[in-house]
Tab-separated table of C-alpha atoms and ligand atoms in Angstrom:
chain	number	residue	atom	x	y	z
A	1	MET	CA	22.454	-6.645	22.897
A	2	ASN	CA	25.076	-6.114	20.345
A	3	ASN	CA	27.536	-9.037	20.558
A	4	PHE	CA	27.873	-9.230	16.476
A	5	ASN	CA	30.190	-7.226	14.207
A	6	ILE	CA	28.167	-6.621	11.025
A	7	GLU	CA	30.448	-4.887	8.988
A	8	ASP	CA	32.234	-7.794	8.371
A	9	PHE	CA	30.554	-11.266	8.440
A	10	PRO	CA	27.257	-12.523	6.889
A	11	HIS	CA	24.163	-11.553	8.593
A	12	ARG	CA	20.433	-11.194	8.132
A	13	ARG	CA	18.640	-7.788	8.691
A	14	MET	CA	14.795	-7.270	9.419
A	15	ASN	CA	12.713	-4.837	7.800
A	16	PRO	CA	10.301	-3.942	10.281
A	17	LEU	CA	8.041	-2.349	7.676
A	18	THR	CA	7.250	-5.930	6.072
A	19	GLY	CA	8.605	-8.046	8.967
A	20	GLU	CA	10.969	-9.614	6.050
A	21	TRP	CA	14.324	-10.477	6.320
A	22	ILE	CA	17.516	-10.043	4.115
A	23	LEU	CA	21.027	-11.445	3.792
A	24	VAL	CA	23.932	-9.404	3.999
A	25	SER	CA	27.524	-10.498	3.007
A	26	PRO	CA	29.713	-7.587	3.622
A	27	HIS	CA	32.835	-10.335	3.207
A	28	ARG	CA	32.088	-10.199	-0.910
A	29	SER	CA	32.233	-6.510	-1.760
A	30	ARG	CA	36.017	-6.924	-1.050
A	31	ARG	CA	36.238	-8.900	-3.956
A	32	PRO	CA	37.929	-7.606	-6.939
A	33	TRP	CA	35.654	-6.348	-9.702
A	34	GLN	CA	36.785	-7.535	-13.183
A	35	GLY	CA	34.280	-5.811	-15.364
A	36	GLN	CA	34.489	-2.571	-17.153
A	37	VAL	CA	33.157	0.682	-15.506
A	38	GLU	CA	32.179	2.249	-18.863
A	39	LYS	CA	30.711	5.808	-18.958
A	40	VAL	CA	27.379	5.914	-21.315
A	41	ILE	CA	26.958	8.520	-23.342
A	42	GLU	CA	23.405	10.007	-23.135
A	43	GLU	CA	21.769	11.672	-26.091
A	44	ALA	CA	20.185	14.948	-25.447
A	45	ARG	CA	16.744	15.069	-25.940
A	46	PRO	CA	14.476	17.835	-27.213
A	47	ALA	CA	12.228	19.951	-25.077
A	48	TYR	CA	9.501	18.834	-27.435
A	49	ASP	CA	9.381	15.614	-29.043
A	50	PRO	CA	6.368	15.032	-31.897
A	51	GLU	CA	6.408	11.563	-31.106
A	52	CYS	CA	5.922	11.597	-27.764
A	53	TYR	CA	2.856	10.533	-25.966
A	54	LEU	CA	2.833	12.856	-23.337
A	55	CYS	CA	4.277	16.213	-24.769
A	56	PRO	CA	1.502	19.105	-24.910
A	57	GLY	CA	-0.581	18.643	-28.167
A	58	ASN	CA	0.285	15.320	-29.436
A	59	GLU	CA	-2.010	12.962	-29.562
A	60	ARG	CA	-2.466	9.655	-27.072
A	61	ALA	CA	-3.158	5.945	-27.965
A	62	GLY	CA	-6.771	5.928	-28.500
A	63	GLY	CA	-6.867	9.284	-30.273
A	64	LYS	CA	-7.227	11.761	-27.348
A	65	VAL	CA	-5.202	14.840	-27.512
A	66	ASN	CA	-3.235	16.481	-24.835
A	67	PRO	CA	-3.564	20.217	-24.255
A	68	ASP	CA	-1.127	22.633	-24.588
A	69	TYR	CA	0.069	22.420	-20.723
A	70	LYS	CA	2.034	24.250	-19.034
A	71	GLY	CA	3.735	22.899	-15.701
A	72	THR	CA	1.926	19.624	-14.650
A	73	PHE	CA	-1.065	17.733	-16.684
A	74	VAL	CA	-3.110	14.511	-15.500
A	75	PHE	CA	-5.209	12.376	-17.321
A	76	THR	CA	-6.948	8.842	-17.035
A	77	ASN	CA	-4.437	6.036	-18.265
A	78	ASP	CA	-5.595	5.022	-21.779
A	79	PHE	CA	-4.378	1.701	-20.917
A	80	SER	CA	-5.933	1.463	-17.197
A	81	ALA	CA	-5.077	-1.821	-15.205
A	82	LEU	CA	-7.852	-1.500	-13.243
A	83	LEU	CA	-11.201	0.136	-14.196
A	84	SER	CA	-14.207	1.804	-11.804
A	85	ASP	CA	-17.423	0.230	-13.246
A	86	THR	CA	-15.930	-3.699	-12.911
A	87	PRO	CA	-18.891	-5.716	-11.596
A	88	GLU	CA	-18.409	-6.842	-8.389
A	89	GLY	CA	-18.060	-10.728	-7.621
A	90	TRP	CA	-15.672	-13.332	-6.639
A	91	VAL	CA	-14.900	-16.914	-7.367
A	92	ASN	CA	-14.000	-19.697	-4.440
A	93	GLU	CA	-13.400	-23.297	-5.195
A	94	SER	CA	-12.657	-25.434	-2.179
A	95	GLY	CA	-10.112	-22.397	-1.000
A	96	LEU	CA	-7.400	-23.103	-3.486
A	97	PHE	CA	-9.237	-21.205	-6.721
A	98	LYS	CA	-9.817	-18.091	-5.218
A	99	ALA	CA	-10.638	-14.346	-7.284
A	100	GLU	CA	-12.085	-11.346	-6.086
A	101	SER	CA	-13.131	-8.672	-8.690
A	102	GLU	CA	-11.308	-5.550	-8.263
A	103	LYS	CA	-12.176	-1.925	-9.083
A	104	GLY	CA	-9.726	1.148	-9.382
A	105	ILE	CA	-8.896	4.243	-11.219
A	106	CYS	CA	-5.819	4.573	-13.042
A	107	LYS	CA	-3.919	8.115	-14.049
A	108	VAL	CA	-0.945	9.442	-15.748
A	109	LEU	CA	0.921	12.543	-14.435
A	110	CYS	CA	3.063	14.821	-16.528
A	111	PHE	CA	5.483	16.560	-14.379
A	112	SER	CA	6.274	19.285	-17.177
A	113	GLU	CA	5.833	20.042	-20.253
A	114	ASN	CA	9.296	20.055	-21.123
A	115	HIS	CA	10.376	16.553	-22.658
A	116	ASN	CA	14.120	17.105	-21.763
A	117	LEU	CA	13.654	17.576	-17.892
A	118	THR	CA	14.161	14.821	-15.021
A	119	ILE	CA	12.832	15.360	-11.344
A	120	PRO	CA	16.894	15.933	-10.610
A	121	GLU	CA	16.825	18.902	-13.242
A	122	MET	CA	13.485	20.525	-12.159
A	123	GLU	CA	13.395	23.809	-9.985
A	124	VAL	CA	11.986	22.983	-6.566
A	125	THR	CA	8.839	25.633	-7.469
A	126	GLU	CA	8.538	23.118	-10.183
A	127	ILE	CA	8.364	19.796	-8.509
A	128	ARG	CA	6.297	21.625	-5.874
A	129	LYS	CA	3.775	21.757	-8.309
A	130	VAL	CA	3.964	18.047	-8.836
A	131	VAL	CA	3.453	17.765	-4.719
A	132	ASP	CA	0.486	19.938	-5.174
A	133	LEU	CA	-0.851	17.882	-7.973
A	134	TRP	CA	-0.442	14.526	-5.823
A	135	CYS	CA	-2.274	16.030	-3.176
A	136	ASP	CA	-5.449	17.021	-5.434
A	137	GLU	CA	-5.528	13.551	-7.273
A	138	PHE	CA	-5.380	12.038	-3.546
A	139	LYS	CA	-8.255	14.182	-2.297
A	140	GLU	CA	-10.202	13.821	-5.366
A	141	LEU	CA	-9.557	9.706	-5.711
A	142	GLY	CA	-10.085	8.964	-2.061
A	143	SER	CA	-13.303	10.730	-2.132
A	144	ASN	CA	-14.650	7.768	-3.886
A	145	VAL	CA	-16.273	5.049	-1.724
A	146	PHE	CA	-14.759	2.449	-3.723
A	147	ILE	CA	-11.158	3.654	-3.468
A	148	ASN	CA	-9.423	2.122	-0.780
A	149	TYR	CA	-5.904	2.912	-1.316
A	150	ILE	CA	-3.743	5.128	-3.520
A	151	GLN	CA	-0.479	4.302	-4.805
A	152	ILE	CA	1.309	7.335	-6.083
A	153	PHE	CA	4.260	6.041	-8.201
A	154	GLU	CA	7.153	6.957	-10.817
A	155	ASN	CA	8.971	4.383	-13.042
A	156	LYS	CA	11.935	6.154	-14.253
A	157	GLY	CA	14.147	4.826	-16.975
A	158	SER	CA	14.013	2.174	-19.471
A	159	ILE	CA	15.676	-0.662	-17.207
A	160	MET	CA	12.771	0.104	-15.099
A	161	GLY	CA	10.279	-0.286	-17.423
A	162	CYS	CA	9.449	2.958	-18.217
A	163	SER	CA	7.875	3.421	-21.473
A	164	ASN	CA	8.467	7.532	-22.149
A	165	PRO	CA	11.915	9.485	-20.504
A	166	HIS	CA	9.270	12.949	-20.612
A	167	PRO	CA	8.951	13.162	-16.979
A	168	HIS	CA	5.800	11.687	-15.593
A	169	GLY	CA	4.622	9.544	-12.884
A	170	GLN	CA	1.324	7.515	-11.865
A	171	ILE	CA	-1.231	6.825	-9.774
A	172	TRP	CA	-2.923	3.538	-9.212
A	173	SER	CA	-5.859	3.507	-7.083
A	174	SER	CA	-7.885	0.238	-6.119
A	175	SER	CA	-10.676	-0.615	-3.741
A	176	SER	CA	-8.523	-3.521	-1.923
A	177	ILE	CA	-5.100	-2.662	-0.292
A	178	PRO	CA	-2.058	-4.176	-2.266
A	179	VAL	CA	0.553	-6.464	-1.047
A	180	GLU	CA	3.159	-4.267	0.173
A	181	PRO	CA	0.864	-1.124	1.938
A	182	ALA	CA	-1.046	-4.355	3.583
A	183	LYS	CA	2.556	-5.346	5.097
A	184	GLU	CA	2.978	-2.137	6.330
A	185	CYS	CA	-0.711	-1.585	7.448
A	186	LYS	CA	0.018	-4.688	10.002
A	187	THR	CA	3.573	-3.913	11.196
A	188	GLN	CA	2.646	-0.224	11.662
A	189	LYS	CA	0.021	-1.141	13.564
A	190	GLU	CA	0.990	-3.561	15.942
A	191	TYR	CA	4.168	-1.128	16.848
A	192	PHE	CA	1.751	1.766	17.638
A	193	ASP	CA	-0.699	-0.019	19.525
A	194	LYS	CA	2.716	-1.666	21.636
A	195	HIS	CA	4.377	1.984	22.076
A	196	GLY	CA	1.978	4.353	21.315
A	197	THR	CA	4.354	6.253	18.774
A	198	THR	CA	4.787	5.428	15.029
A	199	LEU	CA	7.141	2.807	14.003
A	200	LEU	CA	9.051	5.220	11.465
A	201	GLY	CA	9.086	7.888	14.300
A	202	ASP	CA	11.036	5.969	16.480
A	203	TYR	CA	13.272	4.660	13.526
A	204	LEU	CA	13.794	8.341	12.449
A	205	LYS	CA	14.969	9.555	15.852
A	206	SER	CA	17.854	6.378	15.808
A	207	GLU	CA	18.869	7.133	12.603
A	208	LEU	CA	19.599	10.863	13.407
A	209	GLU	CA	21.195	9.894	16.338
A	210	LYS	CA	23.743	7.305	14.689
A	211	GLU	CA	24.457	9.466	11.678
A	212	GLU	CA	25.510	6.228	9.621
A	213	ARG	CA	22.715	6.066	6.945
A	214	LEU	CA	21.853	9.914	6.609
A	215	LEU	CA	21.869	11.083	2.954
A	216	VAL	CA	20.105	14.501	2.820
A	217	GLN	CA	17.611	16.608	5.319
A	218	ASN	CA	15.698	19.616	5.311
A	219	ASP	CA	13.509	21.222	8.179
A	220	HIS	CA	10.564	18.698	7.401
A	221	PHE	CA	11.934	15.420	5.851
A	222	VAL	CA	15.234	13.164	6.217
A	223	ALA	CA	16.459	10.707	3.546
A	224	LEU	CA	18.338	7.719	4.408
A	225	VAL	CA	19.490	4.224	3.331
A	226	PRO	CA	17.457	1.989	5.413
A	227	PHE	CA	18.940	-0.394	7.961
A	228	TRP	CA	17.344	-3.248	5.862
A	229	ALA	CA	17.844	-1.839	2.290
A	230	THR	CA	17.892	-4.568	-0.204
A	231	TRP	CA	18.124	-2.596	-3.335
A	232	PRO	CA	22.211	-1.429	-3.611
A	233	PHE	CA	21.005	1.917	-3.511
A	234	GLU	CA	17.386	1.892	-2.154
A	235	THR	CA	16.600	5.112	0.169
A	236	MET	CA	13.630	6.110	1.737
A	237	ILE	CA	12.329	9.707	2.466
A	238	ILE	CA	10.704	10.070	5.797
A	239	SER	CA	8.686	12.992	7.043
A	240	ARG	CA	10.240	14.406	10.572
A	241	ARG	CA	6.482	14.647	11.700
A	242	PRO	CA	4.042	11.998	11.483
A	243	VAL	CA	1.472	12.208	8.921
A	244	GLN	CA	-0.843	9.560	7.924
A	245	ASN	CA	-0.633	11.178	4.297
A	246	ILE	CA	0.231	14.262	2.200
A	247	LEU	CA	-2.933	16.003	2.664
A	248	GLU	CA	-1.944	16.532	6.215
A	249	LEU	CA	1.444	17.877	5.160
A	250	ASN	CA	1.137	22.092	5.634
A	251	ASN	CA	2.272	24.708	2.697
A	252	GLU	CA	5.868	24.403	4.048
A	253	GLU	CA	5.992	20.778	4.173
A	254	ARG	CA	4.654	20.486	0.842
A	255	THR	CA	7.846	22.793	-0.901
A	256	ALA	CA	9.979	20.824	1.706
A	257	LEU	CA	8.954	17.405	0.158
A	258	ALA	CA	9.678	19.016	-3.173
A	259	ASP	CA	13.296	19.931	-2.134
A	260	ILE	CA	14.237	16.784	-1.078
A	261	TYR	CA	12.774	14.763	-3.912
A	262	GLN	CA	15.180	16.796	-6.015
A	263	LYS	CA	18.463	16.982	-3.439
A	264	LEU	CA	18.084	13.095	-3.356
A	265	THR	CA	17.849	12.302	-6.900
A	266	ILE	CA	20.387	14.701	-7.637
A	267	LYS	CA	22.638	12.290	-5.450
A	268	TYR	CA	21.502	9.320	-7.522
A	269	ASP	CA	22.072	10.742	-10.755
A	270	ASN	CA	25.740	12.127	-9.718
A	271	LEU	CA	26.744	8.662	-8.616
A	272	PHE	CA	27.342	7.137	-12.192
A	273	GLU	CA	26.743	10.587	-13.841
A	274	VAL	CA	23.688	8.966	-15.568
A	275	SER	CA	20.129	9.691	-15.662
A	276	PHE	CA	19.596	7.024	-12.591
A	277	ALA	CA	16.567	4.607	-12.773
A	278	TYR	CA	14.347	3.791	-10.095
A	279	SER	CA	10.997	2.830	-9.164
A	280	ALA	CA	9.764	5.455	-6.195
A	281	GLY	CA	6.551	6.181	-4.656
A	282	LEU	CA	4.532	7.187	-1.609
A	283	HIS	CA	3.098	4.649	1.374
A	284	GLN	CA	0.279	6.089	3.001
A	285	ALA	CA	-2.420	5.408	4.945
A	286	PRO	CA	-5.603	3.596	3.261
A	287	THR	CA	-8.336	5.964	2.323
A	288	ASP	CA	-11.206	3.707	3.539
A	289	GLY	CA	-12.222	6.295	5.578
A	290	ASN	CA	-11.045	5.186	9.275
A	291	ASN	CA	-8.347	6.439	11.100
A	292	TYR	CA	-4.677	5.243	11.102
A	293	PRO	CA	-2.635	7.067	13.619
A	294	GLU	CA	0.301	4.531	13.098
A	295	TRP	CA	0.742	5.290	9.828
A	296	HIS	CA	3.664	7.637	9.120
A	297	LEU	CA	3.991	9.023	5.400
A	298	HIS	CA	7.152	7.999	3.532
A	299	MET	CA	8.587	7.402	0.124
A	300	HIS	CA	10.679	4.577	-1.140
A	301	PHE	CA	13.434	4.380	-3.790
A	302	TYR	CA	14.265	1.323	-5.328
A	303	PRO	CA	16.901	1.426	-7.889
A	304	PRO	CA	18.354	-1.414	-9.898
A	305	LEU	CA	21.922	0.210	-10.427
A	306	LEU	CA	24.887	-1.630	-8.547
A	307	ARG	CA	28.386	-0.689	-9.985
A	308	SER	CA	28.051	1.517	-12.924
A	309	ALA	CA	25.651	2.959	-15.281
A	310	THR	CA	25.091	-0.347	-17.296
A	311	VAL	CA	25.701	-2.757	-14.284
A	312	LYS	CA	22.512	-3.622	-12.294
A	313	LYS	CA	21.568	-6.005	-9.863
A	314	PHE	CA	19.639	-8.876	-10.423
A	315	MET	CA	17.237	-10.005	-8.188
A	316	VAL	CA	17.666	-13.728	-9.376
A	317	GLY	CA	18.447	-17.188	-8.160
A	318	TYR	CA	18.667	-17.231	-4.165
A	319	GLU	CA	16.570	-13.899	-4.393
A	320	MET	CA	13.865	-15.591	-5.998
A	321	LEU	CA	13.817	-18.852	-4.211
A	322	ALA	CA	14.946	-17.944	-1.051
A	323	THR	CA	16.054	-14.387	0.397
A	324	PRO	CA	17.023	-11.178	-1.290
A	325	GLN	CA	20.845	-10.738	-0.503
A	326	ARG	CA	23.371	-7.899	-1.104
A	327	ASP	CA	26.986	-7.506	-0.944
A	328	ILE	CA	27.718	-3.882	-0.159
A	329	THR	CA	26.089	-2.804	3.018
A	330	ALA	CA	23.643	-0.175	3.463
A	331	GLU	CA	26.269	2.099	5.240
A	332	GLN	CA	28.563	1.817	2.578
A	333	ALA	CA	26.048	2.781	0.293
A	334	ALA	CA	25.267	5.762	2.569
A	335	LYS	CA	29.030	6.790	2.332
A	336	ARG	CA	29.219	6.725	-1.109
A	337	LEU	CA	25.824	8.748	-2.031
A	338	CYS	CA	26.909	11.118	1.181
A	339	GLU	CA	30.278	11.826	-0.398
A	340	LEU	CA	28.749	12.882	-3.736
A	341	PRO	CA	28.315	16.416	-4.661
A	342	ASP	CA	24.919	18.382	-4.074
A	343	ILE	CA	24.808	19.996	-7.413
A	344	HIS	CA	23.485	18.154	-10.620
A	345	TYR	CA	26.592	16.586	-12.855
A	346	LYS	CA	25.120	18.446	-15.833
A	347	LYS	CA	25.079	21.738	-14.065
A	348	ARG	CA	28.691	21.785	-12.942
A	349	ASN	CA	31.501	23.384	-14.609
A	350	SER	CA	33.767	20.820	-15.843
B	1	H2U	P1	5.584	4.001	-17.291
B	1	H2U	O1	5.343	5.331	-16.424
B	1	H2U	O2	5.900	2.710	-17.031
B	1	H2U	O3	6.148	4.599	-18.618
B	1	H2U	O4	4.011	4.111	-17.706
B	1	H2U	C1	3.416	5.075	-18.766
B	1	H2U	C2	1.626	4.674	-18.801
B	1	H2U	O5	0.761	5.520	-19.633
B	1	H2U	C3	1.479	3.435	-18.930
B	1	H2U	O6	0.690	2.806	-17.870
B	1	H2U	C4	0.555	4.994	-20.415
B	1	H2U	C5	0.657	3.129	-20.412
B	1	H2U	O7	-0.663	2.616	-19.870
B	1	H2U	N1	-0.194	5.180	-21.591
B	1	H2U	C6	-1.327	5.957	-21.903
B	1	H2U	O8	-2.016	6.156	-21.048
B	1	H2U	N2	-1.557	6.417	-23.069
B	1	H2U	C7	-0.518	6.383	-24.197
B	1	H2U	O9	-0.853	7.280	-25.329
B	1	H2U	C8	0.206	5.603	-23.874
B	1	H2U	C9	1.173	5.433	-22.608
B	2	ZN	ZN1	7.318	14.316	-24.055
């Protein structure tokens, strides 16, 4: 079965969740790096910023005023990409000009009233409130007959296009199942039909035995670098118990999700001692009323940084035109993240 040394030679790895391949070139990560590894001085932010559209009591675009909230706060996105009152309809000319109307609801979720915090700097009790808000929103949005998929996500850092450092995330919910979750619907179903177990349950079991790509764990969740990671420090959080969505998590599991979200993002911040940018989000079963026993709740983290606080990986050229490629292997990335302290660099006495 194993007759090839994946530590030393170029190879392709398959992502079983998407069915897609990536190219890994481990020999290239040994080439000398000429660039500088500069430290970035991060300016301390105030706990309240009068200019911030997410801070309590401040005015947002369009004149709405945020309440004087403490903890979490949710509102409908003032520039929603999807609207709930879009009329039904479609276009189809010769199968080459196809379009369909799309309905949805978009929300913005403030994680804390404190402008100056981020997930890795928040207490687990505070992050638990974010998890509870995800659950409440998932339940409410999912109860709409026209909402069939709910994407909960967080864009962190301006290099990920995040418009505001105030700790926040978003939810975009839609009638159709978006491209990435749709791939996972297909692959997980095929696997479940064949094996009678979830794809990620079996994958996690093997990863726990191999111990090559594990990062942090608690009683209910495991964070690891997936074998098929594309971004240099891409990771996943997988629930130990196969659940279709966050509403199936019990009280203890909700806290455990908050705990591992914090622990993983502390590792990230400690990597280059900078507030580490990423796009992260939960993948869950569709909310179209069907049962999806094959679906296994997980969270993806896609960070762009590669070598320092400023050197990011570009997905260009070959990646755009052919296949995503990486030099540093998933195992090397896991080792580096694993070796980092569990205490946030800002909280350590230097
Ligand atoms: P980021 O998470 O990528 O920063 O996006 C923030 C969202 O906040 C963005 O989708 C919304 C934008 O439409 N927004 C408001 O809803 N109200 C505002 O006053 C400004 C930004
Ligand atoms: Zn703010």
